[in-house]
XYZ file of C-alpha atoms in Angstrom:
321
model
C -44.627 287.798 66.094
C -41.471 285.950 66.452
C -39.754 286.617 70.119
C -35.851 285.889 70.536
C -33.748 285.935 73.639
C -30.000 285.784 74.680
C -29.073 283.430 78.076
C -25.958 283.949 80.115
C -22.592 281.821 79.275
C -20.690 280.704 76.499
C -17.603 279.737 74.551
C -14.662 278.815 67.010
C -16.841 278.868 63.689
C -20.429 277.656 64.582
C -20.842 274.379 62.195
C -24.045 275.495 60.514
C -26.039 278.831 61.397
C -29.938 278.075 61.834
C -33.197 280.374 60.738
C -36.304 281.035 62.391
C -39.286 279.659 61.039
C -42.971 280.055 61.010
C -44.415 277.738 63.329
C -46.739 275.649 61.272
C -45.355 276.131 57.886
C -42.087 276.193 59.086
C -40.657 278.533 56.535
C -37.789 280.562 57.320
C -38.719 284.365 58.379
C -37.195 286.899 56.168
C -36.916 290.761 55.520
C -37.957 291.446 51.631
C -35.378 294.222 51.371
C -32.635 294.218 54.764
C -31.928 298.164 54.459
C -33.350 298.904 57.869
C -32.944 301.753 60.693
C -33.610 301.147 64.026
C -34.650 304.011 66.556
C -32.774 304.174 69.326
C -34.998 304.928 73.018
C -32.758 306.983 74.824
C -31.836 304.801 77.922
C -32.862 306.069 81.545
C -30.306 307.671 83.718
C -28.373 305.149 85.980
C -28.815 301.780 83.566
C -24.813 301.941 83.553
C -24.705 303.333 80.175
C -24.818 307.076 78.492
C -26.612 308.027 74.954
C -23.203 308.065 73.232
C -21.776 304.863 74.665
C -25.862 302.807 74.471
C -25.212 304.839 70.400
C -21.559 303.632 69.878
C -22.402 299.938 70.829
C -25.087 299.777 68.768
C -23.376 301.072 65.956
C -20.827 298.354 66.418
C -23.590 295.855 66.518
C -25.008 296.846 63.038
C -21.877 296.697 61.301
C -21.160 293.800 62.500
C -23.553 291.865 60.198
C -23.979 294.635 57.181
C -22.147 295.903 54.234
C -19.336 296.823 53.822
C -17.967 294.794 56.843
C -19.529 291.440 55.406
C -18.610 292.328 51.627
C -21.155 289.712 50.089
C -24.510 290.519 52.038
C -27.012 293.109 51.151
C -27.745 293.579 54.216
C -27.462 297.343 55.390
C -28.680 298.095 59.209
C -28.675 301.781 60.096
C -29.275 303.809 63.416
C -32.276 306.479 63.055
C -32.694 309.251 65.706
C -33.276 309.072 69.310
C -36.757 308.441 70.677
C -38.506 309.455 74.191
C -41.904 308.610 73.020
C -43.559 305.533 73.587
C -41.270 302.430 75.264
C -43.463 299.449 73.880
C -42.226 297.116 72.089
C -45.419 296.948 69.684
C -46.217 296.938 65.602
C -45.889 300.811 65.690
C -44.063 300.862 62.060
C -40.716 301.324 63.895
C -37.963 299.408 64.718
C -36.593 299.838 68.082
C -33.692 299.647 71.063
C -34.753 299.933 74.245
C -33.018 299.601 77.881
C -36.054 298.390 79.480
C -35.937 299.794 83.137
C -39.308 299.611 85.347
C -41.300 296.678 84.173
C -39.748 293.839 82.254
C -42.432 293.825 79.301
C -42.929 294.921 76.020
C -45.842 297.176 77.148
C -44.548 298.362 80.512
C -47.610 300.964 81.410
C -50.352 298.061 80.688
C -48.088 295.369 82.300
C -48.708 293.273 79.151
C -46.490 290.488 76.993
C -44.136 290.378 79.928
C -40.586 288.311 79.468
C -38.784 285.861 81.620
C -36.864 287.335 84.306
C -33.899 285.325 83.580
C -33.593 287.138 80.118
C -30.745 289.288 79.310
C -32.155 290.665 75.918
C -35.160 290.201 73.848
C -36.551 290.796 69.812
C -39.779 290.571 68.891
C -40.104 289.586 65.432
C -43.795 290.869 63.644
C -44.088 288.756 60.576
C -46.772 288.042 58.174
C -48.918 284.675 58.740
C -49.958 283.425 55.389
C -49.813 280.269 54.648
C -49.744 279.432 51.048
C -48.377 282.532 50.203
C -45.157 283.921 49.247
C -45.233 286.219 51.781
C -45.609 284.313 54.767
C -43.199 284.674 56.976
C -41.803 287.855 55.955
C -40.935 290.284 58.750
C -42.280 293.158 58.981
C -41.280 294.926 62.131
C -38.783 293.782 65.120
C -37.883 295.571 68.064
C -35.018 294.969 70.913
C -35.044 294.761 74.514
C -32.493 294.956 76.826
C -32.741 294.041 80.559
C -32.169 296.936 82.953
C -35.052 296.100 85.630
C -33.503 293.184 87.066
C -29.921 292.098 88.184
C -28.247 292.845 84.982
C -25.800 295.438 85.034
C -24.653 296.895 81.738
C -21.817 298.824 80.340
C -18.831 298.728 77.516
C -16.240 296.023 78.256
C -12.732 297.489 77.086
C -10.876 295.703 75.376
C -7.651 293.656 76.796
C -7.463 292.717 80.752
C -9.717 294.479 82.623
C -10.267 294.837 86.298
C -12.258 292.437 87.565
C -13.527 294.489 90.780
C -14.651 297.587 88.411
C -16.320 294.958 85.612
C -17.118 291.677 87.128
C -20.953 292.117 87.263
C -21.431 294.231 83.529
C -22.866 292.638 80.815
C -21.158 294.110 77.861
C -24.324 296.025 75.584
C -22.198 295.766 71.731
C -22.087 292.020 72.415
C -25.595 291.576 73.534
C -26.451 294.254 70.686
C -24.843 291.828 67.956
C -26.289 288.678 69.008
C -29.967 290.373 68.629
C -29.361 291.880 65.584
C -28.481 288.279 64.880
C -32.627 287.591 65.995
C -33.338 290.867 63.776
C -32.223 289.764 60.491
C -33.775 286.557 61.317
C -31.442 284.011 62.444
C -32.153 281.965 65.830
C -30.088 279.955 68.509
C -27.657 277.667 67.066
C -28.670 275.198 70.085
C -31.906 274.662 71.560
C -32.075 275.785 74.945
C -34.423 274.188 77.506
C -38.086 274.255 76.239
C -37.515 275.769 72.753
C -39.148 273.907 70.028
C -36.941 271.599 67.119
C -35.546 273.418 64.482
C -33.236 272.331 61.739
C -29.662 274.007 60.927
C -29.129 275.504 57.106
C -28.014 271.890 56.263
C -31.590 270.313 57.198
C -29.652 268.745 59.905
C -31.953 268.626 63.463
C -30.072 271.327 66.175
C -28.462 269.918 68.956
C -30.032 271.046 72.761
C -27.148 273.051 74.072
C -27.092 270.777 77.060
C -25.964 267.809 74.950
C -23.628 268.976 72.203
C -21.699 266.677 70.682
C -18.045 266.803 71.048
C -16.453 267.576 68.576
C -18.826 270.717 67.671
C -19.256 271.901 71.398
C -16.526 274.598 71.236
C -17.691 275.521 67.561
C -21.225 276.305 68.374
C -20.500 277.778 72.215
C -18.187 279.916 70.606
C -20.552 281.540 67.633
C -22.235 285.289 67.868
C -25.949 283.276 68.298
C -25.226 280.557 71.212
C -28.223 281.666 73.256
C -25.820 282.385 76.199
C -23.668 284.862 77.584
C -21.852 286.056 80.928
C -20.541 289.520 82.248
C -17.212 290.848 81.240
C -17.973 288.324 77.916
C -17.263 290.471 74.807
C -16.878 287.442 72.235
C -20.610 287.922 70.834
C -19.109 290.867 68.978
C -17.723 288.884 66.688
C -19.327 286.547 64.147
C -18.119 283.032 63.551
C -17.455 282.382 59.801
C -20.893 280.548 59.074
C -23.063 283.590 60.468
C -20.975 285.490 58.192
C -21.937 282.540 55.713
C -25.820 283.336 56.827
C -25.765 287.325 55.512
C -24.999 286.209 51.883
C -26.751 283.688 51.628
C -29.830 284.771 53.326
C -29.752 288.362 51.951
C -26.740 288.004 48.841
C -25.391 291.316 47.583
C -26.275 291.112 44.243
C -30.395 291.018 45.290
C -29.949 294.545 46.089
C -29.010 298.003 45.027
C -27.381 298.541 48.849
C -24.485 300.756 47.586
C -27.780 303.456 46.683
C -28.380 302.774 50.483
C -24.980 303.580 51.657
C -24.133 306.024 49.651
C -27.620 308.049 50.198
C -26.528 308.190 54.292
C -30.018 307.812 55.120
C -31.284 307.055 58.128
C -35.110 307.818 58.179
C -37.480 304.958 59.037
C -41.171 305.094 56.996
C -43.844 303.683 58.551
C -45.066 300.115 57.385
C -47.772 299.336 55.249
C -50.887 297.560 57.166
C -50.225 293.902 56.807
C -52.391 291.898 54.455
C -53.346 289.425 56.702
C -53.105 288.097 60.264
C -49.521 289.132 62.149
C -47.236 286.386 63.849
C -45.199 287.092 66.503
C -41.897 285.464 68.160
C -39.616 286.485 70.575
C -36.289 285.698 71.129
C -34.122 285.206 74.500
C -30.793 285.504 76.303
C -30.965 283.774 78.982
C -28.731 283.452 82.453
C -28.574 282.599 85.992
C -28.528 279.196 86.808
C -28.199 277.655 83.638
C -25.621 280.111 83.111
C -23.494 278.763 86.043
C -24.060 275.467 84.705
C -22.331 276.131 81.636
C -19.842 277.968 82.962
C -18.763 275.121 85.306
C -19.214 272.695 82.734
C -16.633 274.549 80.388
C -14.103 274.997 83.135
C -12.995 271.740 82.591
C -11.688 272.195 79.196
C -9.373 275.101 77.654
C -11.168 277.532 75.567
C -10.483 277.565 71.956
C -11.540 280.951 71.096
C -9.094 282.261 67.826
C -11.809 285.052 67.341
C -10.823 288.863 68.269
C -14.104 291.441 69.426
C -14.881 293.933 67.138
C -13.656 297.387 68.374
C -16.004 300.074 69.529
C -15.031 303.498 68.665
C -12.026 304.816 71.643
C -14.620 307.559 72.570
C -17.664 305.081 73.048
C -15.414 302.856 76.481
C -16.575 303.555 79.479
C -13.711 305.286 81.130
């Protein structure tokens, strides 16, 4: 299982875009065919957010990194139906959205696998371990957290200047959404934040800790959908920087798949998965915040921001109002 997170503050085209990898074969994680739904868990009354809007920014997320907005990928991410079953975040043969609200963990009745406080967002990624095998590292399952329980308040930034009295403590849920779905197709931080083991960038080249980026790429990679931080009011995540564009096609090309069958079918019905062959892996992935959020955001007062990148709209009747 392969667990990502997003971490608060950030700020044009990422350099390189980097995969996650197993963790002793290092081999990059993968979906064998990236046509997938995701359930959506209806979020709990007063998280800041209704069905339609939590629906509408979610949407916005998945199109962000599928067909037909990224013409050369294969990848296709759907919404399913609405859930009110189970809230775990477990290898249930579904892949999920949740506003966590209660107990920050991904099983929030047994108080188990519980995530760092500071984290805005979380996926779990349930891959195959098999070394030696083709099929290690393929993913199998991945579901997405978001952080109601703690400080983080959430809501639809609008587009334009905003008020900073009504908005200055939301975290904006389509940006958040799109850098996860980042984590779900199985990409990872384009820095390392503190603790996170060494990875290499799709150029073999070793990734930069986000607290010591070099210069002339610093704006570049604080910029991109998957820097692992964000801030309220930030709606930039929306968008993705020309090389994660770069990272659909070449991680999932068009041509590998029938996806116009997908489309044009309008499915959105999730089978259950198969009973792995082997052993499972699992990784999670983090935003993070707070004071390493400040940090950054003092740190890039003192230079202009270079952002040329627009937010992808949400649809008029998803805002809040």
């Amino acid at each position: 299982m392969v667990l990502a997170c997003l971490v608060l503050v950030r700020s044009t085209p990422a350099a390189a875009y980097v995969r996650a990898r197993t963790e002793k074969t290092f081999l990059p994680l993968f979906w064998t065919d990236p046509r997938k739904a995701l359930e959506i868990a209806l979020p709990p009354a007063g998280v800041g957010v209704t069905d339609a809007e939590l629906r509408g920014a979610a949407q916005a997320a998945v199109s962000s990194w599928s067909y037909p907005r990224i013409a050369c990928t294969g990848i296709s991410l759907r919404l399913g139906g609405e859930s009110m079953d189970s809230q775990v975040a477990g290898r249930d043969g579904k892949n999920r959205i949740i506003m966590r609200v209660g107990h920050w963990c991904r099983d929030p009745v047994a108080l188990k696998f519980c995530h760092d406080e500071a984290a805005v967002a979380v996926t779990t990624l349930f891959s195959r371990r098999q070394p030696l095998s083709p099929k290690d590292g393929e993913i199998l399952e991945a579901d997405i957290e978001l952080n109601a329980v703690d400080q983080f308040e959430w809501g639809i930034i609008p587009e334009g200047p905003i008020s900073g009295r009504d908005f200055a403590n939301i975290y904006d849920v389509a940006s958040v959404l799109t850098h996860e779905m980042g984590h779900f197709i199985g990409l990872d931080h384009n820095c390392l934040p503190p603790k996170a083991d060494p990875l290499v960038d799709d150029q073999d080249r070793p990734v930069p800790s986000c607290f010591d980026l070099p210069s002339d790429k610093q704006a570049s990679i604080e910029d991109a959908t998957m820097y692992p931080f964000t801030d309220t009011t930030d709606v930039r995540l929306r968008s993705l920087s020309p090389d994660e564009t770069r990272a659909a096609c070449e991680m999932y090309p068009i041509d590998s798949l029938p996806v116009y069958e997908w489309i044009g079918a309008g499915g959105c019905s999730h089978a259950p998965l198969a009973k792995p062959d082997g052993p499972l892996r699992v990784v999670a992935a983090t935003i993070l915040m707070a004071v390493l959020g400040l940090f950054l955001r003092m740190r890039r007062r003192t230079r202009p921001s270079q952002s040329t990148r627009n937010p992808a709209p949400i649809p008029r009747n998803q805002r809040l109002s």
